PDB file of C-alpha atoms in Angstrom:
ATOM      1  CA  UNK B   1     143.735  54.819  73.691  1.00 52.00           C
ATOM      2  CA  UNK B   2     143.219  57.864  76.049  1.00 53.00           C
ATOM      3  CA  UNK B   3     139.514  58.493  76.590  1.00 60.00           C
ATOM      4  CA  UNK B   4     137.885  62.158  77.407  1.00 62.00           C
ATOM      5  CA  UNK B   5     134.542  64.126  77.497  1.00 62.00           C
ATOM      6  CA  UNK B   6     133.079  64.430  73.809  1.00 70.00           C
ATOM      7  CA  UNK B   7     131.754  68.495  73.733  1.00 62.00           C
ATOM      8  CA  UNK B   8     128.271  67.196  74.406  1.00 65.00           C
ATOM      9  CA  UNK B   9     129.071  65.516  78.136  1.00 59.00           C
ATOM     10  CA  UNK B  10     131.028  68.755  78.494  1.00 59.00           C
ATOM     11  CA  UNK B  11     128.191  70.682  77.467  1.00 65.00           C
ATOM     12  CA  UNK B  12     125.908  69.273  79.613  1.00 66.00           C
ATOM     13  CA  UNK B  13     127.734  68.936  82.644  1.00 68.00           C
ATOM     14  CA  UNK B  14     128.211  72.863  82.339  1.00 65.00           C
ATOM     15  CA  UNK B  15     124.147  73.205  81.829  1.00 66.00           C
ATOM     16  CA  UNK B  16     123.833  70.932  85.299  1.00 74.00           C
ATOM     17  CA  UNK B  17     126.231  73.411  87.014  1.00 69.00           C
ATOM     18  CA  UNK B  18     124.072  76.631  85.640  1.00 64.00           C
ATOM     19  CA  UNK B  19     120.908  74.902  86.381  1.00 68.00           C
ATOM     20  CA  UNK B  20     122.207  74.817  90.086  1.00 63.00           C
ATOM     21  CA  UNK B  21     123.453  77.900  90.245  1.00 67.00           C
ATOM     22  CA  UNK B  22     120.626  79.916  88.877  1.00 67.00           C
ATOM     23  CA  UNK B  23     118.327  78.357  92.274  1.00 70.00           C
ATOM     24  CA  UNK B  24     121.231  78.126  94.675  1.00 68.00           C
ATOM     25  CA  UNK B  25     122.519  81.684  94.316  1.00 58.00           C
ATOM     26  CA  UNK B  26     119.107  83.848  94.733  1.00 64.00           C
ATOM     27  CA  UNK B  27     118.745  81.414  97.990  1.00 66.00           C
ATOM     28  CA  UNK B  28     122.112  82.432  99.463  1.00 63.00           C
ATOM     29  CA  UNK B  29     121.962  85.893  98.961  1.00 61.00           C
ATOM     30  CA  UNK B  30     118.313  86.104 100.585  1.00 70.00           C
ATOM     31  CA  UNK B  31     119.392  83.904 103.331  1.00 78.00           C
ATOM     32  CA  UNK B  32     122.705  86.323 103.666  1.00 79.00           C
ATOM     33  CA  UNK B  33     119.831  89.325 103.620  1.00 89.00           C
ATOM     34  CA  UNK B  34     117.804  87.432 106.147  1.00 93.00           C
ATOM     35  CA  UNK B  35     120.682  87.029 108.630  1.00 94.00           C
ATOM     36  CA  UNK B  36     121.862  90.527 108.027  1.00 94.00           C
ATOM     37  CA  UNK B  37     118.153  91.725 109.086  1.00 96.00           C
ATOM     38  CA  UNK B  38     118.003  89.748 111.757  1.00 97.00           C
ATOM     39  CA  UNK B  39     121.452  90.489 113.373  1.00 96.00           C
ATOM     40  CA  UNK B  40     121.177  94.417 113.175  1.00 96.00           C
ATOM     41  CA  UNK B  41     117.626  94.278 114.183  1.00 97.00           C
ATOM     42  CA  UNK B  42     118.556  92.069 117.504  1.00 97.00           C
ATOM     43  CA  UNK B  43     121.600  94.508 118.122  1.00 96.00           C
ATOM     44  CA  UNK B  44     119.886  97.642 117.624  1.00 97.00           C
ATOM     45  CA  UNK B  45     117.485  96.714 120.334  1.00 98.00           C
ATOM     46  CA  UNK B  46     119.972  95.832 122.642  1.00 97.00           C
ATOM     47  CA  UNK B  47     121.400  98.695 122.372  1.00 97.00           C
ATOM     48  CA  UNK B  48     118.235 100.645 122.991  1.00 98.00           C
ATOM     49  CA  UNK B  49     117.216  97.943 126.070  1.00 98.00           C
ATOM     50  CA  UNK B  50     120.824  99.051 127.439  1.00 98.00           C
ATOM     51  CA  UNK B  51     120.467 102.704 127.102  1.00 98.00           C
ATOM     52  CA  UNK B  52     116.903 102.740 128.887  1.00 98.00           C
ATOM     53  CA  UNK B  53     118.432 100.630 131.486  1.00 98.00           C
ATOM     54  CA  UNK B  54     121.375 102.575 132.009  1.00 98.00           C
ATOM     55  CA  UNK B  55     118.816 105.575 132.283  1.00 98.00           C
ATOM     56  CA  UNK B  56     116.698 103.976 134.669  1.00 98.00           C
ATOM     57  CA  UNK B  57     119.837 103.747 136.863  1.00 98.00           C
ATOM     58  CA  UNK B  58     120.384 107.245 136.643  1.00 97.00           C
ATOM     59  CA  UNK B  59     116.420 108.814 136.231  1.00 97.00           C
ATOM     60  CA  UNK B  60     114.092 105.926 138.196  1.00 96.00           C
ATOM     61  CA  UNK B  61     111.681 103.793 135.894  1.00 96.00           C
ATOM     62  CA  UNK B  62     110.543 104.718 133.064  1.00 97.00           C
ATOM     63  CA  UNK B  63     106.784 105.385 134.563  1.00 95.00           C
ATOM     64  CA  UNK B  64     108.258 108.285 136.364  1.00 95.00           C
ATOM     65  CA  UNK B  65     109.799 110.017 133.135  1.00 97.00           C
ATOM     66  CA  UNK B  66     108.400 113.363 131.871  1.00 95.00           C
ATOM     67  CA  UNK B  67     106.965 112.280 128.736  1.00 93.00           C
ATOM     68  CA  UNK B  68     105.743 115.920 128.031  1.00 90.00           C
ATOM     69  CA  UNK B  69     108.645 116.831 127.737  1.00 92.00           C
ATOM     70  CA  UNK B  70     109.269 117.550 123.636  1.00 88.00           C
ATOM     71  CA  UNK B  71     111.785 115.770 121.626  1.00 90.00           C
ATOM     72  CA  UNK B  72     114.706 117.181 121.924  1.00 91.00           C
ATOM     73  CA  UNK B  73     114.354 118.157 125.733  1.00 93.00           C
ATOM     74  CA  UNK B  74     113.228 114.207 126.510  1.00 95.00           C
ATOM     75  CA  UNK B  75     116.135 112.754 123.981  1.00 95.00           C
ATOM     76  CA  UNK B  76     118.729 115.247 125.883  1.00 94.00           C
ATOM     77  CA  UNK B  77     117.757 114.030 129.165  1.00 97.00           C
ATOM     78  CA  UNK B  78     116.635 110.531 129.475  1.00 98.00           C
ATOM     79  CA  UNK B  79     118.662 108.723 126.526  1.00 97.00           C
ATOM     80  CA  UNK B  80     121.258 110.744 124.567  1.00 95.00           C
ATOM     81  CA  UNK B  81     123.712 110.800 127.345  1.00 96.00           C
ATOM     82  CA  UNK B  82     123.778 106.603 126.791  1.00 97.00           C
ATOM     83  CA  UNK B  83     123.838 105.983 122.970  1.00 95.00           C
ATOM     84  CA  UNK B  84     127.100 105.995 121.002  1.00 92.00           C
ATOM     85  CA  UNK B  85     126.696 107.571 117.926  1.00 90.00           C
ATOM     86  CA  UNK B  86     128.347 108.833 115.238  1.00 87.00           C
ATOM     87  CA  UNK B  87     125.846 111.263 114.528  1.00 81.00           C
ATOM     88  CA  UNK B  88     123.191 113.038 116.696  1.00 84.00           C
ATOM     89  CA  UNK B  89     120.805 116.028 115.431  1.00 83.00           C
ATOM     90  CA  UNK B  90     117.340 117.257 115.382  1.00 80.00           C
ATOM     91  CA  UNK B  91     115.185 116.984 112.347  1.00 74.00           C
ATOM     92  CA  UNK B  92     112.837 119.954 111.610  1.00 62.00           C
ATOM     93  CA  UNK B  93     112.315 118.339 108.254  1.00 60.00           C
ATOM     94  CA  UNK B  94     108.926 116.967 108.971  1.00 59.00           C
ATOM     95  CA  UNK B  95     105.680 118.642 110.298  1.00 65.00           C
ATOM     96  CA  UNK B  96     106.416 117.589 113.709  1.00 73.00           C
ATOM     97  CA  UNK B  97     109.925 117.301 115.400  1.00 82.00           C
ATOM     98  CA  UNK B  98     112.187 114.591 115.612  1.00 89.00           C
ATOM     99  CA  UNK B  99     115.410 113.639 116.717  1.00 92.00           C
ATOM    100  CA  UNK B 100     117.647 111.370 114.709  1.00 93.00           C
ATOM    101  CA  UNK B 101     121.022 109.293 115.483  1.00 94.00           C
ATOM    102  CA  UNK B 102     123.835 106.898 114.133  1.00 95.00           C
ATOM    103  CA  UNK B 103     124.730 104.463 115.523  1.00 95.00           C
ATOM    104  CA  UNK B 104     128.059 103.104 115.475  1.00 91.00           C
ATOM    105  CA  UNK B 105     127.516 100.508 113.089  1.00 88.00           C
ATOM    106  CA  UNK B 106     125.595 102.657 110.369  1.00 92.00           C
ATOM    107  CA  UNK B 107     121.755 102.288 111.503  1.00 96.00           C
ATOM    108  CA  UNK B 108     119.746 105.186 111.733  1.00 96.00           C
ATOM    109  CA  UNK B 109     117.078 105.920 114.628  1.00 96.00           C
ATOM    110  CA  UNK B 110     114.719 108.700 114.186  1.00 95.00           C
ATOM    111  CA  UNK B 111     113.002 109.543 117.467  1.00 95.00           C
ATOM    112  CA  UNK B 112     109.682 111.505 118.030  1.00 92.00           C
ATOM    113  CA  UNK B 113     108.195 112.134 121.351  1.00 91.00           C
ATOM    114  CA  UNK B 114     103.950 111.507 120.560  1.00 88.00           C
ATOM    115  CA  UNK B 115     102.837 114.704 122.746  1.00 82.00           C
ATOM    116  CA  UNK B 116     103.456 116.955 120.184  1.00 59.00           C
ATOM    117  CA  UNK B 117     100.475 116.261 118.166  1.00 55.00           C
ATOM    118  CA  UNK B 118      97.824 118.965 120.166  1.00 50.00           C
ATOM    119  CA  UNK B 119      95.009 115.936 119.966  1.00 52.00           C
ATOM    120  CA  UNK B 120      93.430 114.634 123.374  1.00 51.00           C
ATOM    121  CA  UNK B 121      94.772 111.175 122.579  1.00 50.00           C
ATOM    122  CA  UNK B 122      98.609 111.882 122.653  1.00 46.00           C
ATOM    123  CA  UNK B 123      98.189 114.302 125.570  1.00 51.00           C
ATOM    124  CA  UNK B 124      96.232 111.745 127.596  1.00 67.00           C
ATOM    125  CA  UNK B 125      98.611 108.764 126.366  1.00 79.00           C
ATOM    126  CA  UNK B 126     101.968 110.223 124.924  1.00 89.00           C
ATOM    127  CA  UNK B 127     105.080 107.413 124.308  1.00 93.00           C
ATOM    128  CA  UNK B 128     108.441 107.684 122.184  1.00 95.00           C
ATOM    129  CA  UNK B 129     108.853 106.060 118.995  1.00 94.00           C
ATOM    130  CA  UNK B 130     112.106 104.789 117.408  1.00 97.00           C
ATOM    131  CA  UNK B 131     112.375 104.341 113.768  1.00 96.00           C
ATOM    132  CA  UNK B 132     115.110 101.971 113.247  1.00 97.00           C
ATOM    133  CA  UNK B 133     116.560 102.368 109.756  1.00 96.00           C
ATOM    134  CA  UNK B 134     119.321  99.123 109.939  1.00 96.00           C
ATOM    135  CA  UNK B 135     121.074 100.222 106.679  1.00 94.00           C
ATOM    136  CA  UNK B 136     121.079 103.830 107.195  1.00 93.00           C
ATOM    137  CA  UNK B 137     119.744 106.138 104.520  1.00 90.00           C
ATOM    138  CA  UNK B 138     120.784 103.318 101.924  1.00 92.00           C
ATOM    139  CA  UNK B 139     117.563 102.160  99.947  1.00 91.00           C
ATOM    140  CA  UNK B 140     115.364 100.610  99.680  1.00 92.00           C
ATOM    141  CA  UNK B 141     113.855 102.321 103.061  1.00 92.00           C
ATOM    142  CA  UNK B 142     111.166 100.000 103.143  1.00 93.00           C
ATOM    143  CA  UNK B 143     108.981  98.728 105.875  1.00 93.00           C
ATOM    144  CA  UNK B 144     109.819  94.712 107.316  1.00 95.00           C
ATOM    145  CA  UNK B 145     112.973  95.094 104.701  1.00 95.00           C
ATOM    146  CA  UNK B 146     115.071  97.605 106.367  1.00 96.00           C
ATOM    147  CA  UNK B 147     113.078  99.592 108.319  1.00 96.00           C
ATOM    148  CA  UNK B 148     111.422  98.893 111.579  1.00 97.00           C
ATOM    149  CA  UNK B 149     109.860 100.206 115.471  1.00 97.00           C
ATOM    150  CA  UNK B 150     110.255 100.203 118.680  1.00 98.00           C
ATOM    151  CA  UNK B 151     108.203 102.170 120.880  1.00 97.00           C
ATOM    152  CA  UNK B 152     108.693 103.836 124.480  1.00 97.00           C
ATOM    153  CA  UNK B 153     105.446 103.477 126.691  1.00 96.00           C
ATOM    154  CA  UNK B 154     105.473 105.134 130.146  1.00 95.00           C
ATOM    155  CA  UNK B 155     103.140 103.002 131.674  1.00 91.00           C
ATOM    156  CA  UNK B 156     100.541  99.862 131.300  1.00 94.00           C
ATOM    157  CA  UNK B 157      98.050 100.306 129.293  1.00 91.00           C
ATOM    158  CA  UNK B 158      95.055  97.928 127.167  1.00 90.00           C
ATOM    159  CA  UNK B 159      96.142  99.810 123.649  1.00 89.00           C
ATOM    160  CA  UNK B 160      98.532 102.393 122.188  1.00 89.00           C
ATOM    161  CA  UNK B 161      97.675 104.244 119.367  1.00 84.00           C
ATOM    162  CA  UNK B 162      98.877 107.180 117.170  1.00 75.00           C
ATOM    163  CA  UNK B 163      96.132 107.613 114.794  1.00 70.00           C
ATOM    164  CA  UNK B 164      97.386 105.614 111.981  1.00 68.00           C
ATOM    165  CA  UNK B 165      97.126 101.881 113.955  1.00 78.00           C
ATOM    166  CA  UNK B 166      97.512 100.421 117.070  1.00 88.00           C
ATOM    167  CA  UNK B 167     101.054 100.001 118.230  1.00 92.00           C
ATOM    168  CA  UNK B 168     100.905  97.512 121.063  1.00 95.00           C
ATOM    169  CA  UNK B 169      98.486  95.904 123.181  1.00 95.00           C
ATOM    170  CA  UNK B 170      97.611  95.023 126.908  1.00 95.00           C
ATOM    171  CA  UNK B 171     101.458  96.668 127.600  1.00 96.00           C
ATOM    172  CA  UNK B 172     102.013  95.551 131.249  1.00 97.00           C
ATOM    173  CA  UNK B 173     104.374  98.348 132.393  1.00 96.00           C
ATOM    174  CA  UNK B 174     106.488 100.795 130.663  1.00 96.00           C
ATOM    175  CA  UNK B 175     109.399 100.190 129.217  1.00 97.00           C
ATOM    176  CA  UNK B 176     110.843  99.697 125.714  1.00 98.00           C
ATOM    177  CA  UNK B 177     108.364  97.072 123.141  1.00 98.00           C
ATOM    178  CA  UNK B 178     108.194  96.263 119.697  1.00 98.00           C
ATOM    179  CA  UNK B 179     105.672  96.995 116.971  1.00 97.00           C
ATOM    180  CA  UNK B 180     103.185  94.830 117.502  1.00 96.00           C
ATOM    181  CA  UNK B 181     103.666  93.776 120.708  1.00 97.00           C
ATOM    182  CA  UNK B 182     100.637  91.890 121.590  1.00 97.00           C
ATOM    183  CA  UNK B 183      98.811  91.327 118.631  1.00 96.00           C
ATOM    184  CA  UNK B 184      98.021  87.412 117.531  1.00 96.00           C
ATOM    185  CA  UNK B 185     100.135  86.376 114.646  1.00 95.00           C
ATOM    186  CA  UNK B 186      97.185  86.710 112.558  1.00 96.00           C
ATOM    187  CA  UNK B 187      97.086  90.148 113.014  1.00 95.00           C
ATOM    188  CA  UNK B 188     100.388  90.882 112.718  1.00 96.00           C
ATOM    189  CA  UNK B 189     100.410  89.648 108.720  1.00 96.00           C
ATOM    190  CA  UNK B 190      96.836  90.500 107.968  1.00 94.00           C
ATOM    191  CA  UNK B 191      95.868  93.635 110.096  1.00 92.00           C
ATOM    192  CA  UNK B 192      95.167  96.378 107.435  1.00 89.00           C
ATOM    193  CA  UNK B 193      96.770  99.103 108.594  1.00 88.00           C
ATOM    194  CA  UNK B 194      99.887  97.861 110.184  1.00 92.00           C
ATOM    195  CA  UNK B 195     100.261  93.803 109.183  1.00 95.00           C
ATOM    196  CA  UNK B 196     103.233  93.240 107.393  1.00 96.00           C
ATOM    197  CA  UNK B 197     101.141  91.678 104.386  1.00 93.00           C
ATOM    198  CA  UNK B 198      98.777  94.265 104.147  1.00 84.00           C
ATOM    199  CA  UNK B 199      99.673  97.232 106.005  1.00 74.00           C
ATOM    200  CA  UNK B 200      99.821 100.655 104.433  1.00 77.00           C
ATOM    201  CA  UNK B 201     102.593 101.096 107.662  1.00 84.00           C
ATOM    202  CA  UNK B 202     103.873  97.418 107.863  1.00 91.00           C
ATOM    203  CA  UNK B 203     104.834  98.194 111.418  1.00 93.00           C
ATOM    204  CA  UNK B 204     104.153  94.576 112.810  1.00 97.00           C
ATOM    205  CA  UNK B 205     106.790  93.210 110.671  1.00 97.00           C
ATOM    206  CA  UNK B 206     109.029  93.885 113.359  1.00 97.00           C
ATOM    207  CA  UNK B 207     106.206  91.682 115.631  1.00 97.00           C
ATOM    208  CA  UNK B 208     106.450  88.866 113.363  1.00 97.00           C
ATOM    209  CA  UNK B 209     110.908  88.817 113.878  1.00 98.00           C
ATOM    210  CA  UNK B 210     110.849  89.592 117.023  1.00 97.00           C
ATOM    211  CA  UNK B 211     108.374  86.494 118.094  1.00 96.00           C
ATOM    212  CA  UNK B 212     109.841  84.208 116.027  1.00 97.00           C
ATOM    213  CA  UNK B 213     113.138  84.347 118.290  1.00 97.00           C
ATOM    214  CA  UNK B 214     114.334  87.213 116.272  1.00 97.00           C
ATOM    215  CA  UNK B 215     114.356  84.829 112.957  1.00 97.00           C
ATOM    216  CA  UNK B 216     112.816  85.817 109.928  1.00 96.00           C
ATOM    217  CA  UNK B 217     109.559  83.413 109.704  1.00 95.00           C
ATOM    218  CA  UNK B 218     109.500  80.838 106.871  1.00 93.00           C
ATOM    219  CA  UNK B 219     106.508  82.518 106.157  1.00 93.00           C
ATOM    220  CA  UNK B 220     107.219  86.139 105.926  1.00 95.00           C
ATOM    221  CA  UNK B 221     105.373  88.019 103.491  1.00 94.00           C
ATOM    222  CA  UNK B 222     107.913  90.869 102.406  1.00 92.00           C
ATOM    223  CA  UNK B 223     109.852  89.214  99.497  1.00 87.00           C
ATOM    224  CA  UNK B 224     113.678  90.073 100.995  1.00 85.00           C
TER     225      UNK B 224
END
């Protein structure tokens, strides 16, 4: 006598399998997410710590760059010359000039030189930030999800600021930094204006990657 699966061991053997499925999928695609974050984020940088480096060679330090200089004229001298990019323009989109790239690999960098705002602040303490968009202009442009910042400071200072949050603290030299850089880890999910939990400009989510060995925490608050 052959024996075989009566319909209800088939049926729920196939339930089991759905079952799995249904919690195993959503993991593996956040996890693929995750890694995709976390690789273009790393790379990007590197590619921005080689082009400062390479213009360092070339121009001295970066405490002896012209940061008055406004976007375009800084961009053209100091860092243009050592990006690869498939794209390179100014932006006179927003109120204030920026400069915006793509790299090779399809993230976008929007750059804005801070000395352009006419306030005593960014004349006394200008710097360069780099919006890194690691998807392009592909949604969902969100802070901590595809969207992140690095900053250019041209020298050491206790706090960096641009009117909407502090960027970095106690900044030992100039040089290239992440958002964040500085701040407890506290701060970095919880601070109102920038924390990645809270933040109405989630800045420090790039903080929280970037100190957990460029990892994505176990505890990150932007559902990915």
């Amino acid at each position: 006598m052959k024996k075989g699966f009566t319909l209800a061991e088939v049926l729920v053997t196939l339930g089991i399998i759905g079952v799995v499925a249904a919690i195993t999928i959503p993991l593996l695609i956040t996890n693929i997410k995750k890694r995709e974050i976390e690789t273009r984020l790393k790379s990007t940088y590197s590619i921005l710590s080689n082009a400062v480096r390479m213009s360092e060679a070339d121009n001295d330090s970066v405490e002896g760059w012209d940061f008055s200089l406004d976007t375009l004229q800084f961009m053209q001298l100091y860092l243009l010359p050592y990006l690869k990019a498939s794209y390179k323009d100014k932006n006179t989109t927003f109120r204030y000039p920026t400069f915006e790239i793509f790299l090779l690999n399809g993230t976008k960098i929007v750059f804005r030189v801070w000395n352009e705002w006419g306030g005593d602040y960014e004349n006394k303490y200008p710097f360069v930030s780099m919006q890194v968009d690691i998807n392009g202009n592909k949604r969902p442009n969100k802070q901590g999800v595809d969207i992140f910042y690095f900053y250019l400071f041209p020298y050491a200072r206790n706090l960096y600021n641009n009117g909407t949050g502090n960027q970095a603290y106690n900044v030992p030299s100039g040089g290239l930094y992440y958002d964040g850089y500085g701040a407890s880890k506290d701060k970095l999910i919880n601070n109102y204006w920038r924390g990645c939990k809270n933040g109405v400009d989630a800045g420090y989510c790039t903080g929280l990657i970037v100190r957990n060995g460029w990892k994505i925490p176990p505890d990150y608050p932007i559902k990915l």
